[in-house]
Short mmCIF file of C-alpha atoms and ligand atoms in Angstrom, two decimals:
data_model
loop_
_atom_site.label_atom_id
_atom_site.label_comp_id
_atom_site.label_asym_id
_atom_site.label_seq_id
_atom_site.Cartn_x
_atom_site.Cartn_y
_atom_site.Cartn_z
CA MET A 1 87.71 77.08 84.00
CA SER A 2 86.11 80.04 85.80
CA SER A 3 85.82 83.55 84.43
CA PRO A 4 89.02 85.61 84.18
CA LEU A 5 90.21 87.79 87.04
CA ARG A 6 90.57 91.22 85.46
CA LEU A 7 93.34 93.53 86.66
CA GLY A 8 93.60 97.29 86.30
CA ILE A 9 97.19 98.36 86.87
CA ALA A 10 97.89 101.94 87.95
CA GLY A 11 101.56 102.89 87.72
CA LEU A 12 103.82 101.42 85.05
CA GLY A 13 107.24 102.08 86.54
CA THR A 14 109.66 99.31 87.39
CA VAL A 15 107.17 97.29 89.45
CA GLY A 16 104.16 97.84 87.17
CA SER A 17 106.12 96.74 84.11
CA GLY A 18 107.34 93.73 86.08
CA VAL A 19 103.76 92.71 86.89
CA VAL A 20 102.74 93.04 83.23
CA LYS A 21 105.70 90.84 82.25
CA ILE A 22 104.76 88.10 84.74
CA VAL A 23 101.11 88.10 83.66
CA GLN A 24 102.18 87.83 80.01
CA ARG A 25 105.01 85.33 80.51
CA HIS A 26 103.20 82.98 82.87
CA HIS A 27 99.65 83.35 81.63
CA ASP A 28 98.97 79.61 81.33
CA MET A 29 100.78 78.66 84.51
CA LEU A 30 98.91 81.28 86.53
CA ALA A 31 95.60 80.04 85.13
CA ARG A 32 96.41 76.43 86.02
CA ARG A 33 97.42 77.41 89.54
CA SER A 34 94.47 79.65 90.29
CA GLY A 35 91.82 77.89 88.24
CA ARG A 36 91.06 80.99 86.20
CA PRO A 37 92.90 83.20 83.69
CA ILE A 38 94.53 86.36 85.02
CA GLU A 39 93.96 89.15 82.49
CA ILE A 40 95.00 92.79 82.42
CA THR A 41 92.16 94.86 81.05
CA ALA A 42 93.34 98.43 81.60
CA VAL A 43 96.40 100.38 82.69
CA SER A 44 97.26 103.90 83.73
CA ALA A 45 100.46 105.90 84.15
CA ARG A 46 101.66 109.50 84.09
CA THR A 47 103.14 109.33 80.59
CA ARG A 48 101.70 107.21 77.82
CA GLY A 49 104.36 107.18 75.13
CA ARG A 50 107.36 105.90 77.10
CA ASN A 51 108.93 102.59 76.03
CA ARG A 52 108.61 100.30 79.04
CA GLY A 53 109.88 97.15 77.37
CA VAL A 54 106.42 95.52 77.49
CA ALA A 55 103.56 95.41 74.99
CA LEU A 56 100.59 97.36 76.31
CA ASP A 57 98.54 97.54 73.11
CA GLY A 58 95.95 94.98 74.21
CA TYR A 59 95.00 97.04 77.27
CA ALA A 60 92.69 100.03 77.62
CA TRP A 61 94.48 103.20 78.71
CA GLU A 62 93.28 105.64 81.39
CA ASN A 63 95.05 108.90 82.10
CA ASP A 64 93.50 109.16 85.55
CA PRO A 65 93.99 106.25 88.00
CA VAL A 66 90.66 107.12 89.64
CA ASP A 67 88.91 106.41 86.33
CA LEU A 68 90.82 103.15 86.08
CA ALA A 69 89.72 102.21 89.59
CA ARG A 70 86.08 102.72 88.65
CA ARG A 71 86.05 100.74 85.40
CA GLU A 72 83.39 98.06 85.06
CA ASP A 73 85.89 95.63 83.54
CA VAL A 74 88.34 95.77 86.46
CA ASP A 75 87.96 93.31 89.37
CA VAL A 76 91.26 94.06 91.13
CA PHE A 77 92.81 97.50 91.26
CA VAL A 78 96.61 97.15 91.43
CA GLU A 79 98.06 100.36 92.85
CA LEU A 80 101.73 100.85 91.99
CA ILE A 81 101.80 104.64 91.94
CA GLY A 82 103.36 105.28 95.37
CA GLY A 83 103.09 108.16 97.82
CA SER A 84 101.07 108.36 101.00
CA ASP A 85 98.48 110.77 99.61
CA GLY A 86 97.59 112.31 96.26
CA PRO A 87 96.59 110.12 93.30
CA ALA A 88 97.44 106.80 94.98
CA LYS A 89 95.14 107.44 97.93
CA ALA A 90 92.37 108.91 95.79
CA ALA A 91 92.47 105.94 93.44
CA VAL A 92 92.50 103.31 96.20
CA GLU A 93 89.56 105.03 97.88
CA ALA A 94 87.73 105.13 94.56
CA ALA A 95 88.45 101.43 93.98
CA ILE A 96 87.09 100.47 97.41
CA ALA A 97 84.02 102.65 96.90
CA ALA A 98 83.47 101.00 93.50
CA GLY A 99 83.59 97.54 95.09
CA LYS A 100 86.99 96.40 93.85
CA ASP A 101 89.65 94.39 95.62
CA VAL A 102 92.95 96.26 95.93
CA VAL A 103 96.55 95.07 95.73
CA THR A 104 99.17 97.68 96.53
CA ALA A 105 102.93 97.99 96.98
CA ASN A 106 102.49 101.30 98.78
CA LYS A 107 103.95 101.17 102.29
CA ALA A 108 103.60 104.90 102.93
CA LEU A 109 99.89 104.89 102.05
CA LEU A 110 99.15 101.94 104.33
CA ALA A 111 101.41 103.06 107.19
CA LEU A 112 99.50 106.33 107.36
CA HIS A 113 96.00 105.41 106.16
CA GLY A 114 95.94 101.59 106.24
CA GLN A 115 93.51 101.32 109.14
CA GLU A 116 90.76 103.41 107.55
CA LEU A 117 91.27 101.87 104.09
CA ALA A 118 91.14 98.32 105.47
CA VAL A 119 88.01 99.07 107.54
CA ALA A 120 86.26 100.56 104.51
CA ALA A 121 87.20 97.64 102.25
CA GLU A 122 86.30 94.96 104.78
CA LYS A 123 82.96 96.59 105.57
CA ALA A 124 82.13 96.30 101.88
CA GLY A 125 83.37 92.70 101.69
CA HIS A 126 86.53 93.51 99.76
CA VAL A 127 90.22 93.06 100.43
CA VAL A 128 93.28 95.28 100.45
CA ARG A 129 96.52 93.29 100.24
CA PHE A 130 100.09 94.55 100.43
CA GLU A 131 102.73 91.81 100.25
CA ALA A 132 104.87 93.97 97.94
CA ALA A 133 104.91 96.89 100.37
CA VAL A 134 107.24 95.18 102.84
CA ALA A 135 110.69 93.79 102.03
CA GLY A 136 110.08 93.42 98.28
CA GLY A 137 110.22 89.80 97.21
CA ILE A 138 110.35 88.32 100.73
CA PRO A 139 106.88 86.86 101.43
CA VAL A 140 106.88 88.15 105.00
CA VAL A 141 103.26 89.35 105.09
CA LYS A 142 102.13 85.88 104.10
CA ALA A 143 104.52 84.31 106.61
CA LEU A 144 103.06 86.35 109.46
CA THR A 145 99.43 86.21 108.35
CA GLU A 146 99.31 82.57 107.31
CA GLY A 147 102.38 80.48 108.08
CA LEU A 148 102.69 81.73 111.66
CA ALA A 149 98.97 82.23 112.33
CA GLY A 150 99.10 79.74 115.19
CA ASN A 151 101.84 81.61 117.03
CA GLU A 152 101.85 84.43 119.48
CA ILE A 153 104.45 86.66 117.84
CA LEU A 154 107.08 87.76 120.32
CA ARG A 155 109.32 89.96 118.21
CA VAL A 156 109.71 91.20 114.66
CA MET A 157 113.08 92.48 113.49
CA GLY A 158 114.30 93.49 110.10
CA VAL A 159 116.74 95.23 107.84
CA MET A 160 114.17 96.46 105.36
CA ASN A 161 115.79 99.29 103.48
CA GLY A 162 118.22 98.00 100.90
CA THR A 163 119.70 101.43 100.22
CA CYS A 164 120.77 101.90 103.84
CA ASN A 165 122.22 98.42 104.00
CA TYR A 166 124.12 99.10 100.79
CA ILE A 167 125.52 102.35 102.20
CA LEU A 168 126.55 100.80 105.53
CA THR A 169 128.14 97.67 104.06
CA ARG A 170 129.93 99.62 101.33
CA MET A 171 131.34 102.07 103.90
CA GLN A 172 132.60 99.11 105.88
CA ALA A 173 134.06 97.16 102.97
CA ALA A 174 135.80 100.11 101.31
CA GLY A 175 136.57 102.30 104.32
CA LEU A 176 134.66 105.20 102.74
CA SER A 177 132.80 108.06 104.38
CA TYR A 178 129.02 108.26 104.57
CA GLU A 179 128.99 111.24 102.21
CA THR A 180 131.04 109.44 99.54
CA VAL A 181 128.90 106.31 99.59
CA PHE A 182 125.66 108.32 99.69
CA GLU A 183 126.77 109.91 96.42
CA GLU A 184 127.62 106.49 94.98
CA ALA A 185 124.16 105.21 95.90
CA ASN A 186 122.70 108.27 94.22
CA GLN A 187 124.66 107.56 91.02
CA LEU A 188 123.46 103.95 91.09
CA GLY A 189 119.84 105.14 91.30
CA TYR A 190 119.32 103.45 94.69
CA LEU A 191 117.86 106.47 96.45
CA GLU A 192 114.18 107.39 96.58
CA ALA A 193 113.28 110.73 94.96
CA ASP A 194 113.27 112.06 98.53
CA PRO A 195 116.42 110.37 99.95
CA THR A 196 115.40 111.08 103.55
CA LEU A 197 112.76 108.37 103.11
CA ASP A 198 115.68 105.94 102.84
CA VAL A 199 118.51 107.32 104.97
CA GLY A 200 116.15 108.90 107.51
CA GLY A 201 114.67 105.46 108.29
CA ILE A 202 111.15 106.45 107.23
CA ASP A 203 110.67 103.92 104.42
CA ALA A 204 111.86 101.09 106.66
CA GLY A 205 109.72 102.49 109.50
CA HIS A 206 106.60 102.32 107.32
CA LYS A 207 107.34 98.65 106.63
CA LEU A 208 107.91 97.81 110.28
CA ALA A 209 104.68 99.57 111.29
CA LEU A 210 102.75 97.33 108.89
CA LEU A 211 104.37 94.13 110.13
CA ALA A 212 103.80 95.14 113.76
CA SER A 213 100.10 95.54 113.09
CA ILE A 214 99.79 91.96 111.80
CA ALA A 215 102.14 90.55 114.42
CA PHE A 216 100.46 92.12 117.45
CA GLY A 217 96.86 92.64 116.32
CA THR A 218 97.19 96.40 116.73
CA GLN A 219 96.18 99.30 114.52
CA VAL A 220 99.04 100.63 112.42
CA ASN A 221 100.69 103.31 114.51
CA PHE A 222 103.55 104.78 112.52
CA ALA A 223 103.47 107.96 114.60
CA ALA A 224 104.40 106.03 117.76
CA MET A 225 107.58 104.60 116.27
CA ASP A 226 111.00 105.87 117.33
CA ILE A 227 112.90 106.57 114.13
CA GLU A 228 116.51 107.51 113.65
CA GLY A 229 118.32 107.38 110.31
CA ILE A 230 121.87 106.51 109.34
CA GLU A 231 122.99 110.04 108.41
CA ARG A 232 125.21 110.41 111.47
CA ILE A 233 126.95 107.03 111.23
CA SER A 234 130.64 107.66 110.64
CA ILE A 235 133.25 105.38 109.13
CA GLU A 236 135.01 105.56 112.49
CA ASP A 237 132.00 104.01 114.23
CA ILE A 238 131.73 101.32 111.60
CA GLU A 239 135.42 100.47 111.98
CA GLN A 240 135.47 100.59 115.77
CA ALA A 241 132.31 98.48 115.95
CA ALA A 242 133.89 95.94 113.58
CA ASP A 243 136.93 95.80 115.81
CA MET A 244 134.66 94.90 118.71
CA GLY A 245 132.91 92.17 116.67
CA TYR A 246 129.85 94.13 115.51
CA ARG A 247 128.29 95.46 112.33
CA VAL A 248 126.13 98.60 112.14
CA LYS A 249 122.65 98.02 110.67
CA LEU A 250 119.55 100.14 110.28
CA LEU A 251 117.46 97.70 112.26
CA GLY A 252 113.75 97.69 112.97
CA VAL A 253 112.52 96.03 116.14
CA ALA A 254 108.90 95.66 117.25
CA GLN A 255 107.75 93.85 120.37
CA LEU A 256 104.80 94.03 122.68
CA THR A 257 105.97 94.78 126.20
CA GLY A 258 104.27 95.46 129.53
CA ARG A 259 104.83 99.14 128.74
CA GLY A 260 103.04 99.00 125.38
CA LEU A 261 104.17 98.42 121.80
CA GLU A 262 107.86 99.07 121.47
CA SER A 263 108.74 99.80 117.86
CA ARG A 264 111.87 101.48 116.67
CA MET A 265 113.88 101.86 113.52
CA SER A 266 117.40 102.95 114.28
CA PRO A 267 121.07 102.20 113.71
CA CYS A 268 122.05 99.28 115.95
CA LEU A 269 125.08 97.09 116.43
CA VAL A 270 124.55 93.39 115.84
CA PRO A 271 127.13 90.61 116.17
CA MET A 272 129.02 90.30 112.88
CA THR A 273 128.59 86.51 112.97
CA SER A 274 124.77 86.70 113.21
CA PRO A 275 122.60 86.38 110.07
CA LEU A 276 121.74 90.10 110.34
CA GLY A 277 125.42 90.97 110.79
CA GLN A 278 126.31 89.10 107.63
CA LEU A 279 123.68 90.75 105.46
CA GLU A 280 125.47 92.51 102.60
CA ASN A 281 124.59 95.16 100.03
CA ALA A 282 120.96 96.00 99.23
CA THR A 283 119.54 92.69 100.47
CA ASN A 284 116.76 92.67 103.09
CA MET A 285 116.30 90.34 106.04
CA VAL A 286 113.33 89.84 108.32
CA VAL A 287 113.53 87.88 111.56
CA LEU A 288 110.27 86.65 113.09
CA GLU A 289 109.96 85.07 116.53
CA GLY A 290 106.89 83.09 117.55
CA ASP A 291 106.15 81.29 120.78
CA ALA A 292 105.72 77.94 119.08
CA VAL A 293 107.96 78.16 116.04
CA GLY A 294 110.97 79.91 117.59
CA GLN A 295 112.98 82.09 115.24
CA ILE A 296 112.51 82.31 111.45
CA VAL A 297 114.95 84.21 109.25
CA MET A 298 113.90 85.34 105.76
CA ARG A 299 116.38 86.91 103.37
CA GLY A 300 116.00 88.23 99.84
CA ALA A 301 115.76 91.17 97.48
CA GLY A 302 113.85 94.04 99.05
CA ALA A 303 113.29 95.98 95.84
CA GLY A 304 113.54 95.75 92.08
CA GLU A 305 111.30 94.75 89.22
CA GLY A 306 111.18 90.97 89.56
CA PRO A 307 111.11 90.63 93.36
CA THR A 308 108.46 93.30 93.94
CA ALA A 309 106.30 92.12 91.03
CA SER A 310 106.58 88.58 92.44
CA ALA A 311 105.07 89.85 95.70
CA VAL A 312 102.26 91.71 93.88
CA MET A 313 101.41 88.48 92.07
CA ALA A 314 101.22 86.55 95.35
CA ASP A 315 98.31 88.78 96.38
CA VAL A 316 96.71 88.64 92.92
CA MET A 317 96.87 84.85 93.00
CA ASP A 318 95.24 84.72 96.43
CA ILE A 319 92.33 86.77 95.14
CA ALA A 320 92.10 84.63 91.99
CA ARG A 321 91.95 81.49 94.12
CA GLY A 322 89.28 82.96 96.38
CA THR A 323 91.57 83.33 99.39
CA ARG A 324 90.24 86.48 100.98
CA LEU A 325 92.46 87.40 103.89
CA SER A 326 92.02 90.47 106.05
CA THR A 327 94.56 93.19 105.38
CA PHE A 328 96.19 92.87 108.81
CA GLY A 329 95.46 89.22 109.52
CA GLN A 330 92.21 89.85 111.39
CA PRO A 331 89.27 92.18 110.80
CA ALA A 332 90.62 95.73 110.84
CA ALA A 333 87.67 96.96 112.92
CA GLU A 334 88.77 94.61 115.73
CA LEU A 335 92.43 95.65 115.84
CA ARG A 336 93.41 97.14 119.18
CA ARG A 337 94.73 100.66 119.43
CA SER A 338 98.38 100.43 120.41
CA THR A 339 100.05 102.77 122.80
CA GLY A 340 103.70 103.34 122.03
CA ALA A 341 106.06 102.25 124.82
CA GLN A 342 107.71 105.39 126.15
CA VAL A 343 110.86 103.54 127.16
CA SER A 344 112.74 100.91 125.15
CA ALA A 345 113.81 97.64 126.75
CA PRO A 346 117.28 97.91 128.33
CA ALA A 347 120.22 96.95 126.12
CA PRO A 348 123.99 97.21 126.10
CA PHE A 349 125.27 100.35 124.36
CA TYR A 350 128.37 101.26 122.40
CA LEU A 351 129.67 104.66 123.42
CA ARG A 352 132.47 106.43 121.57
CA THR A 353 133.99 109.73 122.50
CA ALA A 354 137.39 111.39 122.94
CA LEU A 355 138.87 112.78 126.15
CA LEU A 356 141.49 115.37 126.90
CA ASP A 357 144.64 113.33 127.51
CA LYS A 358 145.30 114.38 131.10
CA PRO A 359 145.26 112.72 134.53
CA GLY A 360 141.83 111.78 135.90
CA ALA A 361 139.91 112.34 132.65
CA LEU A 362 138.90 108.71 132.23
CA ALA A 363 137.93 108.46 135.90
CA LYS A 364 135.58 111.43 135.53
CA ILE A 365 133.83 109.81 132.55
CA ALA A 366 133.60 106.46 134.34
CA ALA A 367 132.06 108.26 137.33
CA THR A 368 129.27 109.78 135.18
CA LEU A 369 128.34 106.28 134.06
CA GLY A 370 128.48 104.93 137.61
CA ASP A 371 126.33 107.81 138.88
CA ALA A 372 123.69 106.98 136.25
CA GLY A 373 123.70 103.34 137.39
CA ILE A 374 125.50 102.14 134.26
CA SER A 375 128.04 99.38 134.51
CA ILE A 376 130.94 99.16 132.04
CA ASP A 377 131.42 95.86 130.23
CA ARG A 378 134.43 96.68 128.02
CA MET A 379 136.51 99.80 127.52
CA ARG A 380 139.58 100.86 125.61
CA GLN A 381 141.56 103.86 124.47
CA TYR A 382 142.94 103.82 120.96
CA GLY A 383 144.87 105.95 118.47
CA HIS A 384 146.02 108.76 120.83
CA GLU A 385 146.21 112.09 119.13
CA ASP A 386 148.23 115.10 120.37
CA THR A 387 146.02 116.26 123.18
CA SER A 388 143.11 113.87 123.07
CA ALA A 389 142.48 110.17 123.46
CA PRO A 390 139.63 108.42 121.65
CA VAL A 391 137.75 106.14 124.03
CA LEU A 392 135.36 103.31 123.37
CA ILE A 393 133.06 101.90 126.02
CA VAL A 394 130.61 99.01 125.81
CA THR A 395 128.13 99.12 128.67
CA HIS A 396 126.19 96.36 130.32
CA LYS A 397 122.44 96.54 129.78
CA THR A 398 121.02 99.96 130.53
CA THR A 399 118.31 102.26 129.30
CA ARG A 400 118.72 105.01 126.75
CA ALA A 401 117.41 107.44 129.38
CA ALA A 402 120.18 106.49 131.84
CA LEU A 403 122.76 106.80 129.09
CA ASP A 404 121.45 110.22 128.09
CA GLU A 405 121.70 111.26 131.75
CA ALA A 406 125.34 110.11 131.84
CA ILE A 407 126.15 111.86 128.54
CA ALA A 408 124.64 115.10 129.85
CA ALA A 409 126.85 114.80 132.94
CA MET A 410 129.91 114.10 130.73
CA HIS A 411 129.43 117.51 129.16
CA GLY A 412 129.92 119.04 132.60
CA THR A 413 133.23 117.29 133.32
CA GLY A 414 135.37 119.55 131.16
CA VAL A 415 137.31 116.58 129.80
CA LEU A 416 135.32 115.75 126.64
CA ALA A 417 137.23 116.35 123.41
CA ALA A 418 134.49 115.01 121.10
CA GLU A 419 130.72 114.70 121.16
CA PRO A 420 129.81 111.21 122.47
CA VAL A 421 128.18 108.81 120.00
CA ALA A 422 125.89 106.14 121.46
CA ILE A 423 124.55 103.15 119.50
CA ARG A 424 122.32 100.43 120.91
CA ILE A 425 123.60 96.86 120.73
CA GLU A 426 120.68 94.62 119.81
CA GLU A 427 120.54 91.05 121.01
CA VAL A 428 119.66 89.08 117.90
N1 HSE B 1 114.10 102.48 98.81
C1 HSE B 1 113.70 101.18 99.22
C2 HSE B 1 114.93 100.40 99.65
C3 HSE B 1 112.97 100.46 98.12
O1 HSE B 1 116.04 100.88 99.47
O2 HSE B 1 114.79 99.33 100.18
C4 HSE B 1 111.78 99.72 98.57
O3 HSE B 1 111.04 100.38 99.54
#
């Protein structure tokens, strides 16, 4: 059997402890599968004394992850600290400079600095791998990089933030407001330390930016993504959408169009009978479409100790076996710069508002849509209140720009009794 592959693990939170447990529990199995023992030689975390439910006494301890990254007895630096800058970035840079391979679960770091880190590592003949950064236990990076390597990828879609999916499905199932369920999610410990990373769509946007880079051979371009969170989704929208046969999801979509790379993370309506529509609680789902394979749907836990550690180990095992894949599926120095598409592909939209309940009000609203070139597919009034009438309209395919033009004109009609809410309906 070959010499051991020696890991240095920085960050001993949920995921780090999970990796230690797998290495300890499956030591012999991992060695048989990779042809060499996988050993942990050193670890690092912010606090040393905490009980993490795993024995760490056989491992050297470093207070500073940069020192860990530079250790002679570390072959692979496993970065599980998190954060786009600060210690995680400094330690990964130090590891690359010291000639180590890197495995990371850090989506924010790679979404913002992945291009330069991958170029530096590849120039030095080393790898940076990140299966655990996207959709937790779902092996989607491997699916795109390896399983679908013979396909031109047409579209990548995903529900990749479990917290948002929990909030949206819990609102729907229990008829609760966003604010109430947000607080529940907080109590359950589902929210990131900065909750806007979750509910603002940023965490999921980081993940989509990474997948888009592999899928389309483009440099990671998080800044070009259109991002909208779920903070303004009301229980009324969830219930009205359900009544029309839809579910609300925080959905990421990336596709290469004639106008450039279209990538957006935003609340969308999807048919409730579709796999995405049926996705419940904190589960993640990624949908990949290739020209040869057609559509692939992958579903599983997007976070948590076991699933994320499982993904970290997939990368560790590749390195142990001598499988040295480029970070983004092809040499990073050859990735094309992507220009963000300024305009999204046309889609049907859900539009909810309320009108003053008086003659001609509906006609005025319909006229604003007609003037913007928007055709109405379905429309209904429901639950009349004293002086206003809630109205729901589903349009035929149109652009967001045309819809915004119509909404601006609606404000000038004098018949609006509520601010219009527009949500894209995604064809999945
Ligand atoms: N906060 C993330 C989620 C965890 O809810 O999916 C993994 O990024």
